[in-house]
CSV table of C-alpha atoms in Angstrom, one decimal:
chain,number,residue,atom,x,y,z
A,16,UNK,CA,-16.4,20.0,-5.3
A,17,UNK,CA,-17.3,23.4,-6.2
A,18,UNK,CA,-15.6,26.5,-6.3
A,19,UNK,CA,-18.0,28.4,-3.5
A,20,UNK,CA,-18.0,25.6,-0.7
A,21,UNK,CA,-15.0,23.5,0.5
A,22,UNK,CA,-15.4,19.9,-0.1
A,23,UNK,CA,-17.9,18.8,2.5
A,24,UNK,CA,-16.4,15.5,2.7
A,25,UNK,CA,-13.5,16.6,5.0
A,26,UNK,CA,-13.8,17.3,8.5
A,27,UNK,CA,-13.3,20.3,10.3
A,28,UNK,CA,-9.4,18.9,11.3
A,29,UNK,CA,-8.8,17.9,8.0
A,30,UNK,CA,-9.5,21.0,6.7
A,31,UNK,CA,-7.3,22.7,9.3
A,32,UNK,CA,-5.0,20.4,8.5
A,33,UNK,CA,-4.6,21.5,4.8
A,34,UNK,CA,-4.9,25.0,5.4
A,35,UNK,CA,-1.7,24.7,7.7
A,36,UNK,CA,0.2,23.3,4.9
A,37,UNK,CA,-0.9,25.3,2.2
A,38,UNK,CA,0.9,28.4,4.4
A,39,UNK,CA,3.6,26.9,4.4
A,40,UNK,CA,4.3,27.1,0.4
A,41,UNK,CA,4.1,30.7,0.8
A,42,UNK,CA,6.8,30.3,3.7
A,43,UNK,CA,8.8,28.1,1.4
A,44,UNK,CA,8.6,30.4,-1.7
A,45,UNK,CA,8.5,33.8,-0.6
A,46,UNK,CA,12.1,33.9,0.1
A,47,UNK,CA,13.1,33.8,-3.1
A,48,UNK,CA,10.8,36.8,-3.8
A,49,UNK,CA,12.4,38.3,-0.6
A,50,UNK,CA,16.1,37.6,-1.2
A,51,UNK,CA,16.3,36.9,-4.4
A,52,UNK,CA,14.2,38.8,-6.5
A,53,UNK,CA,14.0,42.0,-4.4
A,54,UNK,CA,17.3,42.5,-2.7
A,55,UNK,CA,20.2,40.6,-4.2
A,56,UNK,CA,20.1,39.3,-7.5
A,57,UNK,CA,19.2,42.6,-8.7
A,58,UNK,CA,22.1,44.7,-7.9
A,59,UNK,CA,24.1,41.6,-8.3
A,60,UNK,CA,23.4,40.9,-11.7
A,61,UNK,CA,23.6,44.1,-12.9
A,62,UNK,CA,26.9,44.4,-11.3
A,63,UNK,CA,28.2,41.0,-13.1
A,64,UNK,CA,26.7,42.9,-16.3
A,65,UNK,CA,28.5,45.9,-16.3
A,66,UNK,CA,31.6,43.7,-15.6
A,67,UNK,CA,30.9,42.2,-19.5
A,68,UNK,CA,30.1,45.5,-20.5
A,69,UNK,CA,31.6,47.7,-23.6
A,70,UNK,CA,33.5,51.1,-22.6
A,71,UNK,CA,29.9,52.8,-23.2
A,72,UNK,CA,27.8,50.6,-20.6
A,73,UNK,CA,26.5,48.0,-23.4
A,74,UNK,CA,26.2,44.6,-23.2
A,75,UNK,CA,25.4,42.8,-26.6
A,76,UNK,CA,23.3,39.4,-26.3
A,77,UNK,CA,22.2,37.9,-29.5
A,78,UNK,CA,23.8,41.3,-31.0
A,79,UNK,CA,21.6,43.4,-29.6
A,80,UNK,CA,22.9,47.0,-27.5
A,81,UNK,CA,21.7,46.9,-24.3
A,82,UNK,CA,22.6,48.6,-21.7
A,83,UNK,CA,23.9,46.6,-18.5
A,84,UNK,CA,21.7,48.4,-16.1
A,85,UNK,CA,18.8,47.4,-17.8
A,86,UNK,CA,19.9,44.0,-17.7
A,87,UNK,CA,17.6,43.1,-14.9
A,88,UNK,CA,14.4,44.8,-15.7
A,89,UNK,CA,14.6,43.2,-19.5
A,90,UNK,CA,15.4,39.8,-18.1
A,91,UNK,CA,12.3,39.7,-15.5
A,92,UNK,CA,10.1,41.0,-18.0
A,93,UNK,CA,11.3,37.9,-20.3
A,94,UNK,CA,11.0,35.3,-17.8
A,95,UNK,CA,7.2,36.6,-17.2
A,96,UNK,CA,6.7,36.3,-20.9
A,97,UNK,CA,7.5,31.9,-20.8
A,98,UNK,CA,5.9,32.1,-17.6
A,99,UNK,CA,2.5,32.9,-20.0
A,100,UNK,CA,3.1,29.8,-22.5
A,101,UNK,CA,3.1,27.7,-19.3
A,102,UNK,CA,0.8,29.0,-16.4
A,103,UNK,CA,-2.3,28.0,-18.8
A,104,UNK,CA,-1.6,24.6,-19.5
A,105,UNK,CA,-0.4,24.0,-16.0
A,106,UNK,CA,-4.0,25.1,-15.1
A,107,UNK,CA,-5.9,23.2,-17.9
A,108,UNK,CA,-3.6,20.1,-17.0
A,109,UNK,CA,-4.7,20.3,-13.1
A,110,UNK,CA,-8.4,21.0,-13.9
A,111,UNK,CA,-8.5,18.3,-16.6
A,112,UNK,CA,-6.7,15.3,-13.9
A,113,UNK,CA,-7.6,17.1,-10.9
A,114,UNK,CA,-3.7,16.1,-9.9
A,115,UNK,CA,-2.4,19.7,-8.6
A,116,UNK,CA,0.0,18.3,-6.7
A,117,UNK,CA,2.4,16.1,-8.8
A,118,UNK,CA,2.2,19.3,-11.0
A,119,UNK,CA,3.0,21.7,-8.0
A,120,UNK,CA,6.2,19.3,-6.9
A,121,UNK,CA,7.5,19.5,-10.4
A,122,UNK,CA,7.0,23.4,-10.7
A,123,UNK,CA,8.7,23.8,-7.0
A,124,UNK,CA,11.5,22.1,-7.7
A,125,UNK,CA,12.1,23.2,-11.2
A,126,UNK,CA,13.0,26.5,-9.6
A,127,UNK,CA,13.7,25.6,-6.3
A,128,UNK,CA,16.9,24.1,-8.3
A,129,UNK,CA,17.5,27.4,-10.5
A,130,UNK,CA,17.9,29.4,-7.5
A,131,UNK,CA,20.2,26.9,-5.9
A,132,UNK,CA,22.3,27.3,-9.0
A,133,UNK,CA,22.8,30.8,-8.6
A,134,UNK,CA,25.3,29.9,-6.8
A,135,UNK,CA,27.8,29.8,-9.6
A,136,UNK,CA,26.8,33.5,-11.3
A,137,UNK,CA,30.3,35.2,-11.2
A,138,UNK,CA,32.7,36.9,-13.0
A,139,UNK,CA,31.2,38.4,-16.2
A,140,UNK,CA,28.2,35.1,-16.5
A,141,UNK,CA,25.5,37.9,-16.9
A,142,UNK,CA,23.3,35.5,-19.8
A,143,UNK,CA,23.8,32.6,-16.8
A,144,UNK,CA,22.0,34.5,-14.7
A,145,UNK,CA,19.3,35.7,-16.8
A,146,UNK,CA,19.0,32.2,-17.8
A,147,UNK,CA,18.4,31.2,-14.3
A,148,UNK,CA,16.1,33.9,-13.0
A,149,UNK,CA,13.7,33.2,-16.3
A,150,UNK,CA,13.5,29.5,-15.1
A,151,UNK,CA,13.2,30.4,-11.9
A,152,UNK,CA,10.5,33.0,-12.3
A,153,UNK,CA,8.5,31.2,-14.7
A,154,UNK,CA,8.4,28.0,-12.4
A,155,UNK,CA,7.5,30.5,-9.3
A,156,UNK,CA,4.4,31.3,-11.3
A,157,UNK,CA,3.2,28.2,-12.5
A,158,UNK,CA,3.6,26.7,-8.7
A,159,UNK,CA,1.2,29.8,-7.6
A,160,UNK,CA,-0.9,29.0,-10.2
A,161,UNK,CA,-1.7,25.3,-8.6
A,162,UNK,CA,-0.9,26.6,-5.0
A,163,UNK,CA,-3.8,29.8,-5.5
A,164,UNK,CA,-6.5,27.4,-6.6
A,165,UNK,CA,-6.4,25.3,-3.7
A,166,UNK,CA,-7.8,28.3,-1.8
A,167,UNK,CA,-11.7,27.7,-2.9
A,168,UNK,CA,-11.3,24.1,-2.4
A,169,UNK,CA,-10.2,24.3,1.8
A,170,UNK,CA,-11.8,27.6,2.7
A,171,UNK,CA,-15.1,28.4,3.1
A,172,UNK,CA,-16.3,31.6,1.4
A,173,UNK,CA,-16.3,34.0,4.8
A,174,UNK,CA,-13.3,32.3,5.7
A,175,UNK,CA,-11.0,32.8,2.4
A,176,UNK,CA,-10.0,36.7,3.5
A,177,UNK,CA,-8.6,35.1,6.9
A,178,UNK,CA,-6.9,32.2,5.5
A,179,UNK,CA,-5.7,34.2,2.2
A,180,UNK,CA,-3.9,36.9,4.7
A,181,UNK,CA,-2.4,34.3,7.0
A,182,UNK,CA,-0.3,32.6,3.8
A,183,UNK,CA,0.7,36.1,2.7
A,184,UNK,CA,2.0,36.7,6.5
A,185,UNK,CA,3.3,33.2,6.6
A,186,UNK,CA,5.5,34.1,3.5
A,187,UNK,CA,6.7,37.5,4.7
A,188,UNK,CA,7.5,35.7,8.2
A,189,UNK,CA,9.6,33.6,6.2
A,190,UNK,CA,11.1,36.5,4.3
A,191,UNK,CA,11.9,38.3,7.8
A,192,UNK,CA,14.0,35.5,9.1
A,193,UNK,CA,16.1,34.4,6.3
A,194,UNK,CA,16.9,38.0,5.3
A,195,UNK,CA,18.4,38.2,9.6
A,196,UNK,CA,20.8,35.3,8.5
A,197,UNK,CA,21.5,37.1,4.9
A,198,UNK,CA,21.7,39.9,6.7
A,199,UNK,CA,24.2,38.0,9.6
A,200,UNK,CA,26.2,37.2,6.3
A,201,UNK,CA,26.8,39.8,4.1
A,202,UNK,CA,27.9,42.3,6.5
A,203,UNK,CA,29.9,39.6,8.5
A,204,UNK,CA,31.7,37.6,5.6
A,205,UNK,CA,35.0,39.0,6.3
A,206,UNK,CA,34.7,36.9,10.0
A,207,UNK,CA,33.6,33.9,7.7
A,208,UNK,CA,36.1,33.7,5.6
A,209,UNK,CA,34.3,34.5,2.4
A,210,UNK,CA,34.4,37.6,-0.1
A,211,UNK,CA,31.5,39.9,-0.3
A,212,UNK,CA,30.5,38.2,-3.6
A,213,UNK,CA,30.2,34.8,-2.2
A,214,UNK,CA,28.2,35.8,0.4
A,215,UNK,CA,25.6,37.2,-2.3
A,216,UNK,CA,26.2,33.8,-4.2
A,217,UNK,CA,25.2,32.0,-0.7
A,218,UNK,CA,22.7,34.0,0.1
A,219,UNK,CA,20.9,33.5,-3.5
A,220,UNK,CA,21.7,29.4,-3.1
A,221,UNK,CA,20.2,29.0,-0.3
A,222,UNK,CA,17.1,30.6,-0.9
A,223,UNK,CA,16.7,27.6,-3.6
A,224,UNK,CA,17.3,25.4,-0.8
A,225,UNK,CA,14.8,26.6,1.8
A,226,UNK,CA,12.4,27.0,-1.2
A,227,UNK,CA,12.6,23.4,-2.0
A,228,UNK,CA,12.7,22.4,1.7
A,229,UNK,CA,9.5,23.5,3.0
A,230,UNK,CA,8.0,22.8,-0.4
A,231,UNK,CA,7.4,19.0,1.6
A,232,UNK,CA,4.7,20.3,4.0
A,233,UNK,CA,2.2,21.4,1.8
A,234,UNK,CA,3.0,18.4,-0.1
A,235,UNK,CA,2.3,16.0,2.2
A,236,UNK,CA,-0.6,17.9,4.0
A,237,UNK,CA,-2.6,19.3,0.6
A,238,UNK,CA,-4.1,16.6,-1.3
A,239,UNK,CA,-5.9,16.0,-5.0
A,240,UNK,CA,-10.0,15.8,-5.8
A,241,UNK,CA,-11.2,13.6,-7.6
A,242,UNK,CA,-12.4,14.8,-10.8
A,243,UNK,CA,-14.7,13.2,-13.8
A,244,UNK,CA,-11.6,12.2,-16.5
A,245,UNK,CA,-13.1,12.9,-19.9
A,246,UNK,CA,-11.4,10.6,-22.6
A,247,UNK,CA,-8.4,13.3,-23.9
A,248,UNK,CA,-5.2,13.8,-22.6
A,249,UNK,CA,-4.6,17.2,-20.2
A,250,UNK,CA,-1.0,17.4,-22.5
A,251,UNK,CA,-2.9,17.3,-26.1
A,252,UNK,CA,-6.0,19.2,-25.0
A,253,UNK,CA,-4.0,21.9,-22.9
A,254,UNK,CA,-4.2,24.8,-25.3
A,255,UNK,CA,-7.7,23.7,-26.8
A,256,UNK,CA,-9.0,24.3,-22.8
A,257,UNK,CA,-7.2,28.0,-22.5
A,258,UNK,CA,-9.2,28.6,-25.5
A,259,UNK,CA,-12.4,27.2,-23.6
A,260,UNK,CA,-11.4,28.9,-20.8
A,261,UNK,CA,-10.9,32.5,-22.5
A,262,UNK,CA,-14.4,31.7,-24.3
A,263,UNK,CA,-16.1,30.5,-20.7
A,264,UNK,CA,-14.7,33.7,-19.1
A,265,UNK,CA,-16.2,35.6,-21.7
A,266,UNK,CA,-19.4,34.8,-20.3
A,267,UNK,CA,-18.7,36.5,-16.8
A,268,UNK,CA,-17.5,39.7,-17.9
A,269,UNK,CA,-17.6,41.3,-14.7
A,270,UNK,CA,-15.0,38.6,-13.4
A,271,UNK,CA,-13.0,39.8,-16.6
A,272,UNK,CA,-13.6,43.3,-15.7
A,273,UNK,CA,-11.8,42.6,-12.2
A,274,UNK,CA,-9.2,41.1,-13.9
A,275,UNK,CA,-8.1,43.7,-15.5
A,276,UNK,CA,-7.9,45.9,-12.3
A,277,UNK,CA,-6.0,43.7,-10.8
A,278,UNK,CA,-3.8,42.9,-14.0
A,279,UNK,CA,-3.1,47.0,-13.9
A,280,UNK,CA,-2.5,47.7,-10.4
A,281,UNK,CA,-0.3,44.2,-9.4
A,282,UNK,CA,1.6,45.0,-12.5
A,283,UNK,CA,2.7,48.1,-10.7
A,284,UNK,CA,3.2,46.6,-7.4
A,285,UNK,CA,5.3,43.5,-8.8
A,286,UNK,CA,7.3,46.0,-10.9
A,287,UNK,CA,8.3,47.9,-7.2
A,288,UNK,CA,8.9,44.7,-5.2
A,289,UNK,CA,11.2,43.7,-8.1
A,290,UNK,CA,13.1,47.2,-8.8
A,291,UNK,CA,13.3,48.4,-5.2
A,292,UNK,CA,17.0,47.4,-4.6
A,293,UNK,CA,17.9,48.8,-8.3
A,294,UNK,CA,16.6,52.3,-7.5
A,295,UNK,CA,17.7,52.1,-4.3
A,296,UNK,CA,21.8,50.6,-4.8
A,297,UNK,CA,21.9,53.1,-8.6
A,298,UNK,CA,19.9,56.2,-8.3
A,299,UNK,CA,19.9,56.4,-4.5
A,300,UNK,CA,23.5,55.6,-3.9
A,301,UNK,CA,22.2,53.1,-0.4
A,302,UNK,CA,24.8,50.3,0.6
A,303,UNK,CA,23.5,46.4,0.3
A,304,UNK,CA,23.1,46.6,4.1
A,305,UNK,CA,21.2,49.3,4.0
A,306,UNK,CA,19.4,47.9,0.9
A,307,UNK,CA,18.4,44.8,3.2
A,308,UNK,CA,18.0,45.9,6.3
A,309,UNK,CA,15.0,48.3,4.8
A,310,UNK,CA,13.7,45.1,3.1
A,311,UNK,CA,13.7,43.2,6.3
A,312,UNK,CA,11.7,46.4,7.6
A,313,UNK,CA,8.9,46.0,5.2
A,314,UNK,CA,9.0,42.1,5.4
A,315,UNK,CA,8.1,42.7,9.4
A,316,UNK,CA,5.4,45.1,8.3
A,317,UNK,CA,3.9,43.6,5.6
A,318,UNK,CA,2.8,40.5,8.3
A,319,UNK,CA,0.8,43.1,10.1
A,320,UNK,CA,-0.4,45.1,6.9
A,321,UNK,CA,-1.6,41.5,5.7
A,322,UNK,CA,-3.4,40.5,9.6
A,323,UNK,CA,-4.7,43.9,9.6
A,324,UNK,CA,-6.1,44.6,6.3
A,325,UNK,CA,-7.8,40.7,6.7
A,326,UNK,CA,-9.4,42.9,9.8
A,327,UNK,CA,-9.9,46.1,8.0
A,328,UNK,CA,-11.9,43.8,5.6
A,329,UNK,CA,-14.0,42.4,7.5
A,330,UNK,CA,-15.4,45.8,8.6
A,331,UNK,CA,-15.1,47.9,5.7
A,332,UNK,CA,-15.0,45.6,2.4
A,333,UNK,CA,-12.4,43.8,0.9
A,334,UNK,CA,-13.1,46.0,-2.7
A,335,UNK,CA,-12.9,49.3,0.0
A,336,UNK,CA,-9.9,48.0,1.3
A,337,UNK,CA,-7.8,47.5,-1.8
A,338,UNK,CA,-8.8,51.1,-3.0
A,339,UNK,CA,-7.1,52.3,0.1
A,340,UNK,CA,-4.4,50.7,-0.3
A,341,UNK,CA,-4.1,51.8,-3.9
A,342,UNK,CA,-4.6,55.2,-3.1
A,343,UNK,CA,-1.1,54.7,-0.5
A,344,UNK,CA,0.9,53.0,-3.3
A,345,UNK,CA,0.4,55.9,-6.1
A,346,UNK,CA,1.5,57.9,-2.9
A,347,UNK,CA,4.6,56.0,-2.3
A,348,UNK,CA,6.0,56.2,-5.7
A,349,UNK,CA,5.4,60.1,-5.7
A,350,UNK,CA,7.5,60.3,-2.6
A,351,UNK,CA,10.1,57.7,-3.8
A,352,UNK,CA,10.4,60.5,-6.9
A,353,UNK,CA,11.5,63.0,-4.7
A,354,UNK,CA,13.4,60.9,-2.5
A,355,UNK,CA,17.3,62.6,-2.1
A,356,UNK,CA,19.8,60.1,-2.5
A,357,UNK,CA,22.2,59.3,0.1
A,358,UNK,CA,19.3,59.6,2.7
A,359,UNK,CA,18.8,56.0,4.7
A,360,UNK,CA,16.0,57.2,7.1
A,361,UNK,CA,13.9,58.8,4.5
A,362,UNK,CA,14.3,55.1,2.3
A,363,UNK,CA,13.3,53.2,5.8
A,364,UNK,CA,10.0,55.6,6.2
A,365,UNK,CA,9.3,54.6,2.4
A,366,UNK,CA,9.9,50.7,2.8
A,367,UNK,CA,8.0,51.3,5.9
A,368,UNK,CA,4.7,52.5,4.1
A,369,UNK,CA,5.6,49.7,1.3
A,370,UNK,CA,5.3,47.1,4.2
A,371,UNK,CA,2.0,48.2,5.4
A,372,UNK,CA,0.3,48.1,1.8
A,373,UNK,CA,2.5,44.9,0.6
A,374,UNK,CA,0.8,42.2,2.0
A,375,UNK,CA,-2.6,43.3,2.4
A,376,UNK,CA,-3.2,44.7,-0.9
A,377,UNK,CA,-1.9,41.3,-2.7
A,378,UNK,CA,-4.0,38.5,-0.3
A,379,UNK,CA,-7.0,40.4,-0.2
A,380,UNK,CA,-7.0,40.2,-4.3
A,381,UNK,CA,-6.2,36.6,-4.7
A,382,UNK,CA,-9.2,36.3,-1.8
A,383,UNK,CA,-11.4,38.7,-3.6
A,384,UNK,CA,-10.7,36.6,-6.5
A,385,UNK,CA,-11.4,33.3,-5.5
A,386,UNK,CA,-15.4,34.7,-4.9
A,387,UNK,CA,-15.8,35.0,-8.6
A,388,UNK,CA,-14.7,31.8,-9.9
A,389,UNK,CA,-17.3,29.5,-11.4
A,390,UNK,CA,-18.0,26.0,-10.1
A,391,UNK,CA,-15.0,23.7,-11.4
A,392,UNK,CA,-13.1,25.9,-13.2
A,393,UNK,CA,-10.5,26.9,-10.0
A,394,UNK,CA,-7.2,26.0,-12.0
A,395,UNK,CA,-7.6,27.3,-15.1
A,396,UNK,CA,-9.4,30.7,-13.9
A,397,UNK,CA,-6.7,31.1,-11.2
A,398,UNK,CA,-4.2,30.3,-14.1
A,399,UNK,CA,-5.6,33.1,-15.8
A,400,UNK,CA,-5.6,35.0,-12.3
A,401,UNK,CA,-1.7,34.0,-11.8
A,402,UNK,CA,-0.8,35.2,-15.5
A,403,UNK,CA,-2.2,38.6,-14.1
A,404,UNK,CA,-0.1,38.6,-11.0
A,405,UNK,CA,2.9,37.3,-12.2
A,406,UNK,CA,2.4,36.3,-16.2
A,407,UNK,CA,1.3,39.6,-17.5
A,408,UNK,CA,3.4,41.4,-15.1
A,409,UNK,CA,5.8,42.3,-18.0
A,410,UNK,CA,4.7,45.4,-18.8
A,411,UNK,CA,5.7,47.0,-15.9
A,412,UNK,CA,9.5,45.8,-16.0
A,413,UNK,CA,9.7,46.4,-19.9
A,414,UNK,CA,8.5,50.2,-19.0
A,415,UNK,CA,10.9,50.5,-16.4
A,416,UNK,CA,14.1,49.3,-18.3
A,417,UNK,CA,13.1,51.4,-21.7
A,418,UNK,CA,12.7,54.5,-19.5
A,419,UNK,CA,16.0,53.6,-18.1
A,420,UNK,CA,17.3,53.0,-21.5
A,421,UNK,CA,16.9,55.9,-22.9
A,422,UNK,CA,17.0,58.4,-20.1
A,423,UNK,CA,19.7,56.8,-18.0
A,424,UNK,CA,17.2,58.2,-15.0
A,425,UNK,CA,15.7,55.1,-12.8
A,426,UNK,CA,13.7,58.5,-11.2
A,427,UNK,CA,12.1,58.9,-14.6
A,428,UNK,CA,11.7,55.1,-14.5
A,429,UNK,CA,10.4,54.7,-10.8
A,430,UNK,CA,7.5,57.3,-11.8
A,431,UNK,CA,6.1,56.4,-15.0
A,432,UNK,CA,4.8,53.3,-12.6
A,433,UNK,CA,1.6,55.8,-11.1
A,434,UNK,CA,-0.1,55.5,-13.6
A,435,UNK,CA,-0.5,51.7,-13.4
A,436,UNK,CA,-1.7,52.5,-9.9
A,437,UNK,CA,-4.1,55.3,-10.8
A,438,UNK,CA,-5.5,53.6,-13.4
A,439,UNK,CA,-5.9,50.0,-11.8
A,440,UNK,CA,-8.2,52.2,-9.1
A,441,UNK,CA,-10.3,54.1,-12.1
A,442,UNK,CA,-11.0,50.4,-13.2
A,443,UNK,CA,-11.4,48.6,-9.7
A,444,UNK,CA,-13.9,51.3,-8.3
A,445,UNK,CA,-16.1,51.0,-11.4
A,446,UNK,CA,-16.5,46.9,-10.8
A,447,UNK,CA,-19.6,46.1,-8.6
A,448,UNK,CA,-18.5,42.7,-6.6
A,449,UNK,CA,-21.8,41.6,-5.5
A,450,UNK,CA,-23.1,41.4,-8.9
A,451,UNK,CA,-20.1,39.8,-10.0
A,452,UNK,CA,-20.1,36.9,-7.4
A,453,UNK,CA,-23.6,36.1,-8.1
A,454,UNK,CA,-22.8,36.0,-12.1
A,455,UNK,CA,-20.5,33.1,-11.0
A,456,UNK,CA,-23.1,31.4,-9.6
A,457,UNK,CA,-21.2,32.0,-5.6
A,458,UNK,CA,-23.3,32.9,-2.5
A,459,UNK,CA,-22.6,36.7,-1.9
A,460,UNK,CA,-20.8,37.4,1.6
A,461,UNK,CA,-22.7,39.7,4.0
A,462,UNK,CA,-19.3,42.0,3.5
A,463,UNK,CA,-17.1,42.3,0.2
């Protein structure tokens, strides 16, 4: 097996057959980025912390002021900052046994069950549910981290931009139609008998459910390579490989270089996905319905961003392609800035424009990616690739909740994030691909 051909061993049907199920994780898992991270829990949780909150808007944990709309941001940031001590040695573990999927089941699961227990965050529980979205988030990242480096491993190099874009619309599909039935809830829990807040509490459950659900396809379809076992544990030697890994990566500095792009500009586009229904419930004044019915907009869009850009690729570039798309995000937050408050249509033509970037800007990296990993080393350098999509994607939150802090202003907050934009284009421009695929020792596509 190497990391620039698929293993020639299986047959055409067999590695159909994988790729089918490795969708499906992104359909499994993407609705707790969809319901839970980006429309309820936020607003939610922030709502359960200002019920525990001091007559000034402070909430104290471990003694420390902080105030309850910042709750959120603080809380996601923290649960990408675990999600750092374990995404590596979930990648040198994999790598080391070549047993992904043992490792992938547990990860799943972990926070399949976390979500589910959202379920009981009422009341004033604020510290439950930060508890529970830091589990839940950290696990979410480790899972990608094993579910990511499958890519090289059943995709052929021309194929990987195709098959990349098709999990990524998989996922939003997913998103689209459980956000109908949240959607069907909320705004109908009176005729079901349940308060508003339950419904929230469902709606959050049962994305833990579904996540754990259709976490059996790729389960059963997906399946572990043989690798050489050398005479150490994966556990003992986990942090001794990140080491080698950081060292080996160190040797293909232009596959460093595009890291860092990517760690710049994804940081700004998780920070959006995760803040979106903050800005839009506090600082805009929108109702949850309106709140979800815009994220169901750019769930719908962001499958034909992700088919289309896979298209626009193939034409113009995947590199070209991401710049465009970069270019529209640092857009995007400019109009979000000026966006008047109390204004649905304007906030749909925004989510709008965030669908059509959304999907397309996030699979053509992780395929982009998967071009300038070295022979062997898929686990550990997409463990490094997953700590810069969801790992190192503190930053962005942290920024967001201090300029919150000590402005009170989530517009001050929502544009400070351009700059992560701006400068994650500066960085990607300057990275030439071709060169950086052949460093790796990968055939160079005729069109990157």
């Amino acid at each position: 097996m190497t990391a620039d051909t698929v293993d020639v061993a299986a047959g055409a049907a067999d590695r159909r057959r994988e790729q089918r199920g490795w969708y499906f994780y992104d359909f499994a898992c993407s609705v707790y980025s969809t319901s839970v991270l980006t429309v309820f829990l936020g607003p939610y949780l922030t709502s359960v912390a200002k019920a525990a909150a001091d007559a000034d808007g402070y909430v104290h944990p471990l003694g420390i002021p902080v105030r309850a709309g910042s709750v959120f941001a603080y809380t996601v940031s923290l649960s990408l900052v675990v999600a750092i001590l374990a995404m590596p040695l979930a990648g040198a573990a994999a790598d080391r046994t070549g047993r992904k999927k043992p490792l992938l089941a547990g990860a799943a699961y972990l926070g399949a069950s976390a979500t589910a227990g959202m379920f009981f965050l009422d009341g004033d529980r604020y510290l439950l549910g930060a508890l529970l979205l830091i589990v839940a988030n950290a696990s979410l990242a480790v899972s990608m981290v094993l579910y990511n480096a499958y890519l090289p491993q059943i995709a052929a190099p021309d194929e990987r931009d195709a098959v990349s874009s098709r999990g990524w619309a998989f996922g939003y599909t997913s998103g689209a139609l459980v956000l109908l039935l949240d959607l069907a809830l909320y705004t109908g829990h009176e005729s079901f008998g349940v308060s508003e807040s339950t419904a929230v509490r469902i709606c959050l459950a049962t994305a833990g459910v579904w996540w754990g659900a259709f976490t059996v396809v790729p389960l059963r379809r997906l399946r572990d390579r043989r690798v050489v076992r050398s005479g150490e544990g994966a556990v003992g030697t986990g942090w001794r490989q990140l080491m080698a890994t950081l060292r080996d990566m160190r040797r293909h500095p232009l596959t460093l270089s595009f890291l860092l792009a990517y760690l710049i500009y994804n940081d700004g586009i998780q920070t959006v996905i995760s803040q979106a229904s903050i800005y839009g419930s506090e600082e805009l004044g929108l109702d949850q319905t309106t709140l979800i019915t815009a994220v169901l907009l750019v769930q719908v869009l962001a499958v034909v961003g992700a088919l289309g850009m896979g298209r626009m690729a193939r034409s113009y570039g995947a590199k070209r392609t991401i710049l465009g798309s970069l270019a529209v995000w640092t857009l995007i937050l400019v109009a979000g800035y000026f966006l008047p408050a109390g204004a649905p249509v304007a906030f749909y033509a925004l989510a709008a424009a965030i669908g059509l970037v959304l999907g397309g800007s996030q699979a053509l990296s992780r395929s982009l990616f998967s071009h300038l990993v070295p022979s062997g080393k898929e686990a550990e350098y997409f463990s490094a690739y997953e700590m810069s999509d969801r790992g190192l994607s503190w930053l962005g939150p942290l920024v967001f909740g201090v300029a919150f802090q000590l402005t009170g202003s989530y517009r001050e907050a929502i544009i400070s994030l351009v700059v992560f934009f701006a400068l994650g284009f500066g960085l990607l421009a300057r990275v030439p691909i071709g060169r950086a695929i052949a460093a790796a020792g990968n055939p160079v596509p005729e069109r990157i």
